[in-house]
PDB file of C-alpha atoms in Angstrom:
ATOM      1  CA  UNK A   1     -18.961 -40.119  -0.916  1.00  0.00           C
ATOM      2  CA  UNK A   2     -21.220 -38.665  -3.602  1.00  0.00           C
ATOM      3  CA  UNK A   3     -22.895 -35.255  -3.630  1.00  0.00           C
ATOM      4  CA  UNK A   4     -26.305 -36.525  -2.491  1.00  0.00           C
ATOM      5  CA  UNK A   5     -24.671 -38.068   0.591  1.00  0.00           C
ATOM      6  CA  UNK A   6     -22.732 -34.855   1.196  1.00  0.00           C
ATOM      7  CA  UNK A   7     -25.940 -32.801   1.154  1.00  0.00           C
ATOM      8  CA  UNK A   8     -27.570 -35.189   3.616  1.00  0.00           C
ATOM      9  CA  UNK A   9     -24.609 -35.080   5.975  1.00  0.00           C
ATOM     10  CA  UNK A  10     -24.262 -31.304   5.772  1.00  0.00           C
ATOM     11  CA  UNK A  11     -27.939 -30.952   6.661  1.00  0.00           C
ATOM     12  CA  UNK A  12     -27.090 -32.589   9.983  1.00  0.00           C
ATOM     13  CA  UNK A  13     -23.912 -30.670  10.852  1.00  0.00           C
ATOM     14  CA  UNK A  14     -25.066 -27.165   9.844  1.00  0.00           C
ATOM     15  CA  UNK A  15     -27.861 -25.671  11.950  1.00  0.00           C
ATOM     16  CA  UNK A  16     -28.914 -23.255   9.237  1.00  0.00           C
ATOM     17  CA  UNK A  17     -29.557 -24.241   5.606  1.00  0.00           C
ATOM     18  CA  UNK A  18     -28.395 -20.837   4.322  1.00  0.00           C
ATOM     19  CA  UNK A  19     -25.076 -21.351   6.101  1.00  0.00           C
ATOM     20  CA  UNK A  20     -24.792 -24.815   4.600  1.00  0.00           C
ATOM     21  CA  UNK A  21     -25.346 -23.460   1.085  1.00  0.00           C
ATOM     22  CA  UNK A  22     -22.924 -20.611   1.710  1.00  0.00           C
ATOM     23  CA  UNK A  23     -20.057 -22.893   2.739  1.00  0.00           C
ATOM     24  CA  UNK A  24     -20.753 -25.482   0.035  1.00  0.00           C
ATOM     25  CA  UNK A  25     -20.522 -22.775  -2.614  1.00  0.00           C
ATOM     26  CA  UNK A  26     -17.362 -21.291  -1.096  1.00  0.00           C
ATOM     27  CA  UNK A  27     -15.509 -24.583  -0.667  1.00  0.00           C
ATOM     28  CA  UNK A  28     -16.439 -26.157  -3.993  1.00  0.00           C
ATOM     29  CA  UNK A  29     -16.696 -22.882  -5.963  1.00  0.00           C
ATOM     30  CA  UNK A  30     -19.971 -23.976  -7.540  1.00  0.00           C
ATOM     31  CA  UNK A  31     -23.513 -22.626  -7.393  1.00  0.00           C
ATOM     32  CA  UNK A  32     -25.803 -24.601  -5.078  1.00  0.00           C
ATOM     33  CA  UNK A  33     -27.935 -25.649  -8.050  1.00  0.00           C
ATOM     34  CA  UNK A  34     -24.952 -27.677  -9.297  1.00  0.00           C
ATOM     35  CA  UNK A  35     -25.083 -29.943  -6.244  1.00  0.00           C
ATOM     36  CA  UNK A  36     -28.716 -30.863  -6.835  1.00  0.00           C
ATOM     37  CA  UNK A  37     -28.145 -31.334 -10.570  1.00  0.00           C
ATOM     38  CA  UNK A  38     -25.256 -33.790 -10.024  1.00  0.00           C
ATOM     39  CA  UNK A  39     -26.273 -35.996  -7.067  1.00  0.00           C
ATOM     40  CA  UNK A  40     -24.068 -38.943  -8.084  1.00  0.00           C
ATOM     41  CA  UNK A  41     -20.825 -37.036  -8.603  1.00  0.00           C
ATOM     42  CA  UNK A  42     -17.978 -38.115  -6.327  1.00  0.00           C
ATOM     43  CA  UNK A  43     -16.927 -35.496  -3.779  1.00  0.00           C
ATOM     44  CA  UNK A  44     -13.325 -34.290  -3.658  1.00  0.00           C
ATOM     45  CA  UNK A  45     -11.848 -35.621  -0.381  1.00  0.00           C
ATOM     46  CA  UNK A  46      -9.731 -32.559   0.437  1.00  0.00           C
ATOM     47  CA  UNK A  47     -12.636 -30.196  -0.099  1.00  0.00           C
ATOM     48  CA  UNK A  48     -14.825 -32.393   2.078  1.00  0.00           C
ATOM     49  CA  UNK A  49     -12.246 -32.200   4.883  1.00  0.00           C
ATOM     50  CA  UNK A  50     -12.080 -28.434   4.503  1.00  0.00           C
ATOM     51  CA  UNK A  51     -15.862 -28.230   4.736  1.00  0.00           C
ATOM     52  CA  UNK A  52     -15.782 -30.231   7.978  1.00  0.00           C
ATOM     53  CA  UNK A  53     -13.151 -27.870   9.381  1.00  0.00           C
ATOM     54  CA  UNK A  54     -15.295 -24.856   8.508  1.00  0.00           C
ATOM     55  CA  UNK A  55     -18.350 -26.493  10.053  1.00  0.00           C
ATOM     56  CA  UNK A  56     -16.481 -27.093  13.317  1.00  0.00           C
ATOM     57  CA  UNK A  57     -15.210 -23.513  13.437  1.00  0.00           C
ATOM     58  CA  UNK A  58     -18.705 -22.216  12.755  1.00  0.00           C
ATOM     59  CA  UNK A  59     -20.077 -24.474  15.516  1.00  0.00           C
ATOM     60  CA  UNK A  60     -17.753 -22.576  17.870  1.00  0.00           C
ATOM     61  CA  UNK A  61     -19.398 -19.330  16.719  1.00  0.00           C
ATOM     62  CA  UNK A  62     -16.438 -18.067  14.703  1.00  0.00           C
ATOM     63  CA  UNK A  63     -17.568 -15.409  12.186  1.00  0.00           C
ATOM     64  CA  UNK A  64     -17.897 -16.373   8.519  1.00  0.00           C
ATOM     65  CA  UNK A  65     -15.421 -13.686   7.529  1.00  0.00           C
ATOM     66  CA  UNK A  66     -12.651 -15.066   9.747  1.00  0.00           C
ATOM     67  CA  UNK A  67     -13.291 -18.632   8.639  1.00  0.00           C
ATOM     68  CA  UNK A  68     -12.980 -17.691   4.965  1.00  0.00           C
ATOM     69  CA  UNK A  69     -10.506 -14.821   5.493  1.00  0.00           C
ATOM     70  CA  UNK A  70     -12.720 -12.698   3.295  1.00  0.00           C
ATOM     71  CA  UNK A  71     -15.136  -9.798   3.688  1.00  0.00           C
ATOM     72  CA  UNK A  72     -16.991  -7.716   1.141  1.00  0.00           C
ATOM     73  CA  UNK A  73     -17.153  -3.966   1.726  1.00  0.00           C
ATOM     74  CA  UNK A  74     -18.303  -1.223  -0.645  1.00  0.00           C
ATOM     75  CA  UNK A  75     -18.340  -3.774  -3.459  1.00  0.00           C
ATOM     76  CA  UNK A  76     -14.699  -4.748  -2.888  1.00  0.00           C
ATOM     77  CA  UNK A  77     -13.167  -7.908  -1.418  1.00  0.00           C
ATOM     78  CA  UNK A  78     -10.815  -7.734   1.550  1.00  0.00           C
ATOM     79  CA  UNK A  79      -8.661 -10.203   3.449  1.00  0.00           C
ATOM     80  CA  UNK A  80      -9.585 -10.262   7.142  1.00  0.00           C
ATOM     81  CA  UNK A  81      -8.552 -12.307  10.148  1.00  0.00           C
ATOM     82  CA  UNK A  82      -8.866 -11.959  13.908  1.00  0.00           C
ATOM     83  CA  UNK A  83      -6.286  -9.146  13.990  1.00  0.00           C
ATOM     84  CA  UNK A  84      -8.704  -6.743  12.293  1.00  0.00           C
ATOM     85  CA  UNK A  85     -12.307  -5.748  12.807  1.00  0.00           C
ATOM     86  CA  UNK A  86     -14.811  -7.200  10.349  1.00  0.00           C
ATOM     87  CA  UNK A  87     -16.000  -4.314   8.110  1.00  0.00           C
ATOM     88  CA  UNK A  88     -19.487  -3.055   8.964  1.00  0.00           C
ATOM     89  CA  UNK A  89     -22.093  -1.646   6.599  1.00  0.00           C
ATOM     90  CA  UNK A  90     -22.291   1.558   8.663  1.00  0.00           C
ATOM     91  CA  UNK A  91     -18.728   2.406   7.650  1.00  0.00           C
ATOM     92  CA  UNK A  92     -19.800   2.548   4.005  1.00  0.00           C
ATOM     93  CA  UNK A  93     -21.548   5.841   4.854  1.00  0.00           C
ATOM     94  CA  UNK A  94     -18.191   7.218   6.022  1.00  0.00           C
ATOM     95  CA  UNK A  95     -16.659   6.150   2.709  1.00  0.00           C
ATOM     96  CA  UNK A  96     -19.500   7.676   0.678  1.00  0.00           C
ATOM     97  CA  UNK A  97     -19.124  11.035   2.412  1.00  0.00           C
ATOM     98  CA  UNK A  98     -15.342  11.053   1.961  1.00  0.00           C
ATOM     99  CA  UNK A  99     -15.691  10.240  -1.741  1.00  0.00           C
ATOM    100  CA  UNK A 100     -18.292  12.968  -2.246  1.00  0.00           C
ATOM    101  CA  UNK A 101     -15.991  15.547  -0.643  1.00  0.00           C
ATOM    102  CA  UNK A 102     -12.941  14.229  -2.498  1.00  0.00           C
ATOM    103  CA  UNK A 103     -14.686  14.614  -5.845  1.00  0.00           C
ATOM    104  CA  UNK A 104     -14.825  18.382  -5.278  1.00  0.00           C
ATOM    105  CA  UNK A 105     -11.008  18.475  -5.121  1.00  0.00           C
ATOM    106  CA  UNK A 106      -8.420  18.112  -7.871  1.00  0.00           C
ATOM    107  CA  UNK A 107      -5.911  15.698  -6.284  1.00  0.00           C
ATOM    108  CA  UNK A 108      -6.848  15.283  -2.631  1.00  0.00           C
ATOM    109  CA  UNK A 109      -4.413  13.958  -0.062  1.00  0.00           C
ATOM    110  CA  UNK A 110      -6.355  11.746   2.332  1.00  0.00           C
ATOM    111  CA  UNK A 111      -5.480  10.109   5.659  1.00  0.00           C
ATOM    112  CA  UNK A 112      -7.337   7.070   7.001  1.00  0.00           C
ATOM    113  CA  UNK A 113      -6.436   7.048  10.701  1.00  0.00           C
ATOM    114  CA  UNK A 114      -6.834   3.746  12.616  1.00  0.00           C
ATOM    115  CA  UNK A 115      -7.375   1.944   9.326  1.00  0.00           C
ATOM    116  CA  UNK A 116      -7.667  -1.682  10.490  1.00  0.00           C
ATOM    117  CA  UNK A 117      -8.039  -3.843   7.376  1.00  0.00           C
ATOM    118  CA  UNK A 118      -7.823  -0.757   5.177  1.00  0.00           C
ATOM    119  CA  UNK A 119     -11.345  -1.247   3.838  1.00  0.00           C
ATOM    120  CA  UNK A 120     -12.312   2.433   4.124  1.00  0.00           C
ATOM    121  CA  UNK A 121      -9.121   3.987   2.774  1.00  0.00           C
ATOM    122  CA  UNK A 122      -8.803   1.507  -0.079  1.00  0.00           C
ATOM    123  CA  UNK A 123     -12.442   1.955  -1.086  1.00  0.00           C
ATOM    124  CA  UNK A 124     -11.947   5.726  -1.169  1.00  0.00           C
ATOM    125  CA  UNK A 125      -8.718   5.372  -3.158  1.00  0.00           C
ATOM    126  CA  UNK A 126     -10.406   3.156  -5.754  1.00  0.00           C
ATOM    127  CA  UNK A 127     -13.141   5.721  -6.337  1.00  0.00           C
ATOM    128  CA  UNK A 128     -10.795   8.725  -6.350  1.00  0.00           C
ATOM    129  CA  UNK A 129      -8.092   7.716  -8.804  1.00  0.00           C
ATOM    130  CA  UNK A 130      -6.331  11.107  -8.610  1.00  0.00           C
ATOM    131  CA  UNK A 131      -6.123  11.019  -4.816  1.00  0.00           C
ATOM    132  CA  UNK A 132      -3.232   9.936  -2.614  1.00  0.00           C
ATOM    133  CA  UNK A 133      -4.439   7.938   0.392  1.00  0.00           C
ATOM    134  CA  UNK A 134      -2.256   7.226   3.423  1.00  0.00           C
ATOM    135  CA  UNK A 135      -3.591   4.655   5.898  1.00  0.00           C
ATOM    136  CA  UNK A 136      -2.213   4.204   9.395  1.00  0.00           C
ATOM    137  CA  UNK A 137      -2.754   1.994  12.411  1.00  0.00           C
ATOM    138  CA  UNK A 138      -0.971   1.392  15.702  1.00  0.00           C
ATOM    139  CA  UNK A 139      -1.066  -2.378  15.084  1.00  0.00           C
ATOM    140  CA  UNK A 140       1.726  -3.873  12.980  1.00  0.00           C
ATOM    141  CA  UNK A 141      -0.569  -6.753  11.969  1.00  0.00           C
ATOM    142  CA  UNK A 142      -3.258  -4.324  10.816  1.00  0.00           C
ATOM    143  CA  UNK A 143      -0.733  -2.530   8.628  1.00  0.00           C
ATOM    144  CA  UNK A 144       0.398  -5.864   7.145  1.00  0.00           C
ATOM    145  CA  UNK A 145      -3.209  -6.745   6.349  1.00  0.00           C
ATOM    146  CA  UNK A 146      -3.941  -3.282   4.936  1.00  0.00           C
ATOM    147  CA  UNK A 147      -0.930  -3.611   2.621  1.00  0.00           C
ATOM    148  CA  UNK A 148      -2.117  -7.077   1.613  1.00  0.00           C
ATOM    149  CA  UNK A 149      -5.510  -5.595   0.744  1.00  0.00           C
ATOM    150  CA  UNK A 150      -3.864  -2.884  -1.349  1.00  0.00           C
ATOM    151  CA  UNK A 151      -2.353  -5.679  -3.452  1.00  0.00           C
ATOM    152  CA  UNK A 152      -5.622  -7.625  -3.596  1.00  0.00           C
ATOM    153  CA  UNK A 153      -7.448  -4.544  -4.857  1.00  0.00           C
ATOM    154  CA  UNK A 154      -4.641  -3.611  -7.287  1.00  0.00           C
ATOM    155  CA  UNK A 155      -4.373   0.080  -6.486  1.00  0.00           C
ATOM    156  CA  UNK A 156      -1.283   2.277  -6.655  1.00  0.00           C
ATOM    157  CA  UNK A 157      -2.525   5.489  -5.009  1.00  0.00           C
ATOM    158  CA  UNK A 158      -2.684   4.071  -1.490  1.00  0.00           C
ATOM    159  CA  UNK A 159      -0.130   3.039   1.151  1.00  0.00           C
ATOM    160  CA  UNK A 160      -0.152   1.967   4.800  1.00  0.00           C
ATOM    161  CA  UNK A 161       2.181   2.858   7.672  1.00  0.00           C
ATOM    162  CA  UNK A 162       2.387   1.905  11.330  1.00  0.00           C
ATOM    163  CA  UNK A 163       1.718   4.910  13.546  1.00  0.00           C
ATOM    164  CA  UNK A 164       0.237   5.626  16.959  1.00  0.00           C
ATOM    165  CA  UNK A 165      -2.327   8.151  15.724  1.00  0.00           C
ATOM    166  CA  UNK A 166      -0.278  11.052  14.237  1.00  0.00           C
ATOM    167  CA  UNK A 167       3.055   9.910  15.681  1.00  0.00           C
ATOM    168  CA  UNK A 168       4.664   9.041  12.315  1.00  0.00           C
ATOM    169  CA  UNK A 169       2.393  10.989   9.984  1.00  0.00           C
ATOM    170  CA  UNK A 170       4.021  13.628   7.800  1.00  0.00           C
ATOM    171  CA  UNK A 171       2.566  16.517   5.831  1.00  0.00           C
ATOM    172  CA  UNK A 172      -0.944  17.890   5.642  1.00  0.00           C
ATOM    173  CA  UNK A 173      -4.148  16.461   4.243  1.00  0.00           C
ATOM    174  CA  UNK A 174      -7.283  17.671   2.521  1.00  0.00           C
ATOM    175  CA  UNK A 175      -9.351  14.977   4.244  1.00  0.00           C
ATOM    176  CA  UNK A 176      -8.875  12.882   7.372  1.00  0.00           C
ATOM    177  CA  UNK A 177     -11.233   9.958   7.907  1.00  0.00           C
ATOM    178  CA  UNK A 178     -11.322   7.831  11.025  1.00  0.00           C
ATOM    179  CA  UNK A 179     -13.383   5.002  12.417  1.00  0.00           C
ATOM    180  CA  UNK A 180     -11.562   4.702  15.750  1.00  0.00           C
ATOM    181  CA  UNK A 181     -12.471   2.420  18.648  1.00  0.00           C
ATOM    182  CA  UNK A 182     -15.607   3.884  20.238  1.00  0.00           C
ATOM    183  CA  UNK A 183     -17.218   1.248  22.462  1.00  0.00           C
ATOM    184  CA  UNK A 184     -17.319   2.285  26.160  1.00  0.00           C
ATOM    185  CA  UNK A 185     -16.349  -0.332  28.729  1.00  0.00           C
ATOM    186  CA  UNK A 186     -19.882  -0.900  30.062  1.00  0.00           C
ATOM    187  CA  UNK A 187     -21.146  -1.625  26.524  1.00  0.00           C
ATOM    188  CA  UNK A 188     -18.131  -3.710  25.529  1.00  0.00           C
ATOM    189  CA  UNK A 189     -18.774  -6.368  28.181  1.00  0.00           C
ATOM    190  CA  UNK A 190     -22.364  -6.711  26.907  1.00  0.00           C
ATOM    191  CA  UNK A 191     -21.454  -7.195  23.231  1.00  0.00           C
ATOM    192  CA  UNK A 192     -22.476 -10.297  21.306  1.00  0.00           C
ATOM    193  CA  UNK A 193     -20.457 -13.345  22.358  1.00  0.00           C
ATOM    194  CA  UNK A 194     -19.145 -13.794  18.811  1.00  0.00           C
ATOM    195  CA  UNK A 195     -17.690 -10.269  18.852  1.00  0.00           C
ATOM    196  CA  UNK A 196     -16.179 -10.633  22.336  1.00  0.00           C
ATOM    197  CA  UNK A 197     -14.555 -13.977  21.587  1.00  0.00           C
ATOM    198  CA  UNK A 198     -13.165 -13.304  18.133  1.00  0.00           C
ATOM    199  CA  UNK A 199     -12.878  -9.626  17.187  1.00  0.00           C
ATOM    200  CA  UNK A 200      -9.878  -7.581  18.404  1.00  0.00           C
ATOM    201  CA  UNK A 201     -10.482  -5.713  21.646  1.00  0.00           C
ATOM    202  CA  UNK A 202      -7.996  -3.030  20.574  1.00  0.00           C
ATOM    203  CA  UNK A 203     -10.238  -2.092  17.630  1.00  0.00           C
ATOM    204  CA  UNK A 204     -13.383  -1.769  19.749  1.00  0.00           C
ATOM    205  CA  UNK A 205     -12.796  -0.596  23.308  1.00  0.00           C
ATOM    206  CA  UNK A 206     -12.349   3.114  24.024  1.00  0.00           C
ATOM    207  CA  UNK A 207     -12.251   3.627  27.785  1.00  0.00           C
ATOM    208  CA  UNK A 208     -15.079   4.477  30.155  1.00  0.00           C
ATOM    209  CA  UNK A 209     -16.943   6.914  27.898  1.00  0.00           C
ATOM    210  CA  UNK A 210     -16.082   5.634  24.424  1.00  0.00           C
ATOM    211  CA  UNK A 211     -14.969   9.062  23.196  1.00  0.00           C
ATOM    212  CA  UNK A 212     -11.312   9.135  24.218  1.00  0.00           C
ATOM    213  CA  UNK A 213      -9.987   8.625  20.679  1.00  0.00           C
ATOM    214  CA  UNK A 214     -12.137  11.433  19.273  1.00  0.00           C
ATOM    215  CA  UNK A 215     -10.584  13.669  21.917  1.00  0.00           C
ATOM    216  CA  UNK A 216      -7.035  12.562  21.101  1.00  0.00           C
ATOM    217  CA  UNK A 217      -7.470  12.803  17.331  1.00  0.00           C
ATOM    218  CA  UNK A 218      -9.334  16.112  17.354  1.00  0.00           C
ATOM    219  CA  UNK A 219      -6.690  17.710  19.583  1.00  0.00           C
ATOM    220  CA  UNK A 220      -3.971  17.133  16.967  1.00  0.00           C
ATOM    221  CA  UNK A 221      -5.772  16.793  13.628  1.00  0.00           C
ATOM    222  CA  UNK A 222      -5.950  20.538  12.963  1.00  0.00           C
ATOM    223  CA  UNK A 223      -2.144  20.579  12.517  1.00  0.00           C
ATOM    224  CA  UNK A 224      -2.416  17.881   9.848  1.00  0.00           C
ATOM    225  CA  UNK A 225      -5.320  19.389   7.932  1.00  0.00           C
ATOM    226  CA  UNK A 226      -4.895  21.968   5.213  1.00  0.00           C
ATOM    227  CA  UNK A 227      -6.831  25.206   5.692  1.00  0.00           C
ATOM    228  CA  UNK A 228     -10.512  24.368   5.178  1.00  0.00           C
ATOM    229  CA  UNK A 229      -9.745  20.634   5.208  1.00  0.00           C
ATOM    230  CA  UNK A 230     -12.277  18.065   6.354  1.00  0.00           C
ATOM    231  CA  UNK A 231     -12.297  15.560   9.188  1.00  0.00           C
ATOM    232  CA  UNK A 232     -14.841  12.725   9.083  1.00  0.00           C
ATOM    233  CA  UNK A 233     -15.615  10.403  11.992  1.00  0.00           C
ATOM    234  CA  UNK A 234     -17.753   7.328  12.345  1.00  0.00           C
ATOM    235  CA  UNK A 235     -19.307   7.499  15.826  1.00  0.00           C
ATOM    236  CA  UNK A 236     -21.278   5.283  18.186  1.00  0.00           C
ATOM    237  CA  UNK A 237     -25.073   5.337  18.141  1.00  0.00           C
ATOM    238  CA  UNK A 238     -25.310   7.857  21.016  1.00  0.00           C
ATOM    239  CA  UNK A 239     -22.060   9.779  20.638  1.00  0.00           C
ATOM    240  CA  UNK A 240     -22.672  12.342  17.871  1.00  0.00           C
ATOM    241  CA  UNK A 241     -23.480  15.287  20.145  1.00  0.00           C
ATOM    242  CA  UNK A 242     -20.477  14.630  22.387  1.00  0.00           C
ATOM    243  CA  UNK A 243     -18.161  14.336  19.387  1.00  0.00           C
ATOM    244  CA  UNK A 244     -19.570  17.603  18.020  1.00  0.00           C
ATOM    245  CA  UNK A 245     -18.777  19.255  21.361  1.00  0.00           C
ATOM    246  CA  UNK A 246     -15.212  17.915  21.217  1.00  0.00           C
ATOM    247  CA  UNK A 247     -14.740  19.312  17.714  1.00  0.00           C
ATOM    248  CA  UNK A 248     -16.135  22.704  18.749  1.00  0.00           C
ATOM    249  CA  UNK A 249     -13.761  22.769  21.711  1.00  0.00           C
ATOM    250  CA  UNK A 250     -10.775  22.429  19.398  1.00  0.00           C
ATOM    251  CA  UNK A 251     -11.942  25.096  16.969  1.00  0.00           C
ATOM    252  CA  UNK A 252     -13.413  23.095  14.101  1.00  0.00           C
ATOM    253  CA  UNK A 253     -16.196  24.692  12.080  1.00  0.00           C
ATOM    254  CA  UNK A 254     -19.090  23.724   9.801  1.00  0.00           C
ATOM    255  CA  UNK A 255     -19.853  20.665  11.963  1.00  0.00           C
ATOM    256  CA  UNK A 256     -22.525  18.369  10.537  1.00  0.00           C
ATOM    257  CA  UNK A 257     -24.049  15.028  11.528  1.00  0.00           C
ATOM    258  CA  UNK A 258     -25.248  12.405   9.041  1.00  0.00           C
ATOM    259  CA  UNK A 259     -27.419   9.363   9.679  1.00  0.00           C
ATOM    260  CA  UNK A 260     -26.841   5.732   8.709  1.00  0.00           C
ATOM    261  CA  UNK A 261     -29.321   3.417   6.991  1.00  0.00           C
ATOM    262  CA  UNK A 262     -31.037   2.801  10.345  1.00  0.00           C
ATOM    263  CA  UNK A 263     -31.648   6.540  10.839  1.00  0.00           C
ATOM    264  CA  UNK A 264     -29.028   6.675  13.600  1.00  0.00           C
ATOM    265  CA  UNK A 265     -26.547   9.553  13.869  1.00  0.00           C
ATOM    266  CA  UNK A 266     -23.405   7.867  12.565  1.00  0.00           C
ATOM    267  CA  UNK A 267     -21.060  10.271  10.762  1.00  0.00           C
ATOM    268  CA  UNK A 268     -19.730  13.588  12.034  1.00  0.00           C
ATOM    269  CA  UNK A 269     -17.997  15.918   9.582  1.00  0.00           C
ATOM    270  CA  UNK A 270     -16.154  19.142  10.413  1.00  0.00           C
ATOM    271  CA  UNK A 271     -13.648  21.522   8.826  1.00  0.00           C
ATOM    272  CA  UNK A 272     -10.424  23.123   9.944  1.00  0.00           C
ATOM    273  CA  UNK A 273     -10.189  26.891  10.205  1.00  0.00           C
TER     274      UNK A 273
END
């Protein structure tokens, strides 16, 4: 098979031309213009088979990121598979706020609670070279993947441990960031089919109201924050006011809400006494 035949065949098996171009470039590691400039070049058989495998997985609605085991977040590349949530753009706001606060400190100690792939904690650690970032997750597989991503991103000021919230966390922190599960049950069952079928339920579902993890974390976080330390949450589209109330209940001060790129309340920041 030559490239011109490959293009013709791919046009039939991929519903979307952008998807076709995306996978061609990923599999063959060449810009799409190369394929049209070399129509008579013979196609590598193994790469062709891999492309067919990807096409079949995509036909079953599997996300790009899980097919390629790769996601880009905050300008960094991360390994992902079905054990971890695919990084969302909204979480970049959480990272930006944590970095901005961290830059006001000399050598901040930072905890990323419920870290998943580690995309948030690692991105913060890369921007704050003098910081020490601890990432934790209840899932052993998540911790394995977070440690893998530490190696991929070549950073030395970040580590990952398995812990059920604060269960195995030691010491105090200047900043705690968390993007915990926050989807209530009634919204979870209505999520996009691709999310329901492939992304980990453990990383999404948070009981009837969607705020149970904010309650659990806020109840204990004060003990792990230095005096005047910061806690930063990513929250669901309609949860900011309830999360603020939870933080007030446990004695946090200077509570502020920040919007995402869609003008939705997305980040809640508070301080310990």
